[in-house]
Short mmCIF file of C-alpha atoms in Angstrom, two decimals:
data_model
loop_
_atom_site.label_atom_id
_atom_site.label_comp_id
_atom_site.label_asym_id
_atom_site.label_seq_id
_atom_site.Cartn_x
_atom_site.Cartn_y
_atom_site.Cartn_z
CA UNK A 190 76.12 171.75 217.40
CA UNK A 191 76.97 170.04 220.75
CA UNK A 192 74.52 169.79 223.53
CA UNK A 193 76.42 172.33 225.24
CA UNK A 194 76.31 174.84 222.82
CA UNK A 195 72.67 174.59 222.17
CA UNK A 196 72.43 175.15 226.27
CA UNK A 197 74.97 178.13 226.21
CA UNK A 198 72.90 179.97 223.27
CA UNK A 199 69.61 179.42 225.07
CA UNK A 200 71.00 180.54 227.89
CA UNK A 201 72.54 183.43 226.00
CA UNK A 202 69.26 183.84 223.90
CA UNK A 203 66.94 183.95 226.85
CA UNK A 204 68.95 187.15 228.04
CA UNK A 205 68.71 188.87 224.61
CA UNK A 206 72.27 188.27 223.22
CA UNK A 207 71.09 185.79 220.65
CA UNK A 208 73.07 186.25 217.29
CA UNK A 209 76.10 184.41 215.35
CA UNK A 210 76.47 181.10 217.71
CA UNK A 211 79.70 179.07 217.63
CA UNK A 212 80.64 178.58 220.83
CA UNK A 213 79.27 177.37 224.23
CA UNK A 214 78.93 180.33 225.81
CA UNK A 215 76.76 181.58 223.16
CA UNK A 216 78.86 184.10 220.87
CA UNK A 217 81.58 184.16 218.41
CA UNK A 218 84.52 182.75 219.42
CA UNK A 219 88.05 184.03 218.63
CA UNK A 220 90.67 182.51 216.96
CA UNK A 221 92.29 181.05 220.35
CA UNK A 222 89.01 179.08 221.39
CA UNK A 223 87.34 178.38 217.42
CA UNK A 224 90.35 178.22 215.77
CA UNK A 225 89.06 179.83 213.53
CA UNK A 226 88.64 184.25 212.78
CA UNK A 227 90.49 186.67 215.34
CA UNK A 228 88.58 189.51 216.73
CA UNK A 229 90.10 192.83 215.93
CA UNK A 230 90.69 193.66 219.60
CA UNK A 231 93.35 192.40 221.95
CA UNK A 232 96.44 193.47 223.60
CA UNK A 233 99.70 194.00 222.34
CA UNK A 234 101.72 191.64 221.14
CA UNK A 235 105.00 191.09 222.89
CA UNK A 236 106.32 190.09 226.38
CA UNK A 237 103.30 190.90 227.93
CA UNK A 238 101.06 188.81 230.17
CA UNK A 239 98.38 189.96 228.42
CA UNK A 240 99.19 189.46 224.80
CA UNK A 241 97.44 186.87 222.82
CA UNK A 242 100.38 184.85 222.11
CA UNK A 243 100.66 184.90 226.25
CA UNK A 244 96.99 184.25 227.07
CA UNK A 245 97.03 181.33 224.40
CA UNK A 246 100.13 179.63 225.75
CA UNK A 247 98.09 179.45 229.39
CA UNK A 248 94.97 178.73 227.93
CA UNK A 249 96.77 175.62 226.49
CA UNK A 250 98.80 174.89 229.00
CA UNK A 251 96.79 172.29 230.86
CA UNK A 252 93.53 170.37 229.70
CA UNK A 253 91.54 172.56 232.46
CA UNK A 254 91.94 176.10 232.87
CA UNK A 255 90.22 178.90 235.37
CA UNK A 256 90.77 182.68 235.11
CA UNK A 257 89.61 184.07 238.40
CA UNK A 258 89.52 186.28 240.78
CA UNK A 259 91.96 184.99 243.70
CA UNK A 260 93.02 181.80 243.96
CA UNK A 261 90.71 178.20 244.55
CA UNK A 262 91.99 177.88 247.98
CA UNK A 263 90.58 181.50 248.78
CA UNK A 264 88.35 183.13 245.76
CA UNK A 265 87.96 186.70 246.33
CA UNK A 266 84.26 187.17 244.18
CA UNK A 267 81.29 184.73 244.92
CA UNK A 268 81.12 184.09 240.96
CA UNK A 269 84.85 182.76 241.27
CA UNK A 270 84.25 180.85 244.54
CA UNK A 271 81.40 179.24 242.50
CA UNK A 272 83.55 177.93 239.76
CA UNK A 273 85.74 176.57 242.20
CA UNK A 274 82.94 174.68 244.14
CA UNK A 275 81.52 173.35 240.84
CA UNK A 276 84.90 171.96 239.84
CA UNK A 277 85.25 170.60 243.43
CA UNK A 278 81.76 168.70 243.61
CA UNK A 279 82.89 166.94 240.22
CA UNK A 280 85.80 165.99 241.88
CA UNK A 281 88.29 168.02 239.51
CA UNK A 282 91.22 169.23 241.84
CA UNK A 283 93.93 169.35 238.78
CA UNK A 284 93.47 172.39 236.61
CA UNK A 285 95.51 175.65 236.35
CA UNK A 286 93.98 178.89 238.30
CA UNK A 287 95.39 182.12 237.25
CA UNK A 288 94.14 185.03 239.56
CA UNK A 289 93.36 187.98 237.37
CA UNK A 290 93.74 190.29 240.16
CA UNK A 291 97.47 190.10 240.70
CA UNK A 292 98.20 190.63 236.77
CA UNK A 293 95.97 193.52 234.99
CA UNK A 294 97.58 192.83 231.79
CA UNK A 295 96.15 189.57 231.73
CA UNK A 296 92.58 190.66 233.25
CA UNK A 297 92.09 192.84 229.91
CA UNK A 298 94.27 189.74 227.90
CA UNK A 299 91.64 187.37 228.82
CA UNK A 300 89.25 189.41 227.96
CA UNK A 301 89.90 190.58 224.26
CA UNK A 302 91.17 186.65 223.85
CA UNK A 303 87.94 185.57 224.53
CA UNK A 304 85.83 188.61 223.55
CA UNK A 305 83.84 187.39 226.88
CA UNK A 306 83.70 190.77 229.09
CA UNK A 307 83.57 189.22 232.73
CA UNK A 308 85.78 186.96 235.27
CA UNK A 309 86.02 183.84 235.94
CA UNK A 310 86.19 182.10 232.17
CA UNK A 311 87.17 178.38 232.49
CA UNK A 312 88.43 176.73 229.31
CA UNK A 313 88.46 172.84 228.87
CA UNK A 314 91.30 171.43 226.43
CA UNK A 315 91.74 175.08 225.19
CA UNK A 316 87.82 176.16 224.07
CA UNK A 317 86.27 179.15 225.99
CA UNK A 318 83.54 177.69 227.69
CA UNK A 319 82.22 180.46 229.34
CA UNK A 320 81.71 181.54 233.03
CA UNK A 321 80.14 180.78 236.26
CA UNK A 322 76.27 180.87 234.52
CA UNK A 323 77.60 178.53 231.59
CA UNK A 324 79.64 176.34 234.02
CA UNK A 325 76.42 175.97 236.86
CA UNK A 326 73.77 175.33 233.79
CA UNK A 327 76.73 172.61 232.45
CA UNK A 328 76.54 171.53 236.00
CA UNK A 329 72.64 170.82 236.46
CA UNK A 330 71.62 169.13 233.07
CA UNK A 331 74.85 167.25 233.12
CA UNK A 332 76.97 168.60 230.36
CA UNK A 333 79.71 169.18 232.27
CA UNK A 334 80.08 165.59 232.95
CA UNK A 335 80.40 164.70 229.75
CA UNK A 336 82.57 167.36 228.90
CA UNK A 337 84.56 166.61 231.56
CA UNK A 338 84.63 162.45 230.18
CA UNK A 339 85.98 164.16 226.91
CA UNK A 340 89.35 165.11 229.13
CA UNK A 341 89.68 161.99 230.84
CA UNK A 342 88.40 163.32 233.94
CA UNK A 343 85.76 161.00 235.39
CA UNK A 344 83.24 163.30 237.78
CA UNK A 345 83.03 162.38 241.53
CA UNK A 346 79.45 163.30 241.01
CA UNK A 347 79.34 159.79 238.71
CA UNK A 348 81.04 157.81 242.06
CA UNK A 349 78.07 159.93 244.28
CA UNK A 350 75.26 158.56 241.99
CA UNK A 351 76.96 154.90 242.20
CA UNK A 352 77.28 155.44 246.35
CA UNK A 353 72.99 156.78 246.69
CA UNK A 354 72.14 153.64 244.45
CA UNK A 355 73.55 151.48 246.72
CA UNK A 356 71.85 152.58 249.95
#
């Protein structure tokens, strides 16, 4: 188990959801993000925004992903807006930002893809990591550097760190 999926299910433990771990964000991931079982729930196949074939294709589309609500230049929930600062402090300006709010198909999509109940979800290389709590505790003890290092993405926080030492 990966650093950041020991921190997700202590972070997921600590609030009383402790149970079957296999991803980050401390539950059972579905097929999309584990590759491996699908959940039972989910919306209806076909054209939709919101079916799993649809949600997986965006999910995939690009090696960093954010499901929000609004848009990164103007987040319309303070859990969103978060997400969007924490990508911008590590200096990650090129990911893929679908706002929730204009499609309800793929709000409730999202959802049963991830079997994670709340908005924003941010997915790296096409695994659910979680939300804003997952994403800020990645943030502080450094995960998310690494995780980032994993996509090729080196974090601006890494240049910061370079920049104090030299002072």
């Amino acid at each position: 188990m990966s650093r950041a999926a020991r921190a997700g299910w202590r972070l997921c433990a600590a609030r009383g959801r402790a149970g079957l771990v296999l991803g980050r964000a401390g539950r059972t991931l579905s097929r999309g993000a584990a590759g491996g079982a699908e959940d039972s729930g989910g919306a209806e196949a076909g054209g939709e925004s919101g079916s799993r074939e649809a949600v997986e294709r965006l999910v995939r589309a690009h090696p960093v992903v954010v499901f929000m609500k609004g848009s990164p230049a103007q987040p319309l929930c303070g859990f969103s807006n978060a997400v969007v600062q924490i990508l911008r402090l590590h200096g990650v300006e090129d990911y893929r930002a679908h706002d929730v709010l204009q499609d309800p198909d793929l709000r409730q999509g999202i959802k049963n893809y991830s079997n994670w109940p709340t908005i924003p979800q941010v997915y790296l290389n096409g695994e659910f990591v979680g939300g804003c709590d997952i994403l800020l505790q990645m943030h502080q003890n450094g995960d998310l550097v690494e995780e980032l290092k994993k996509l090729g993405i080196r974090s601006a926080l890494l240049d910061a760190e370079k920049d104090q030492d030299k002072k």
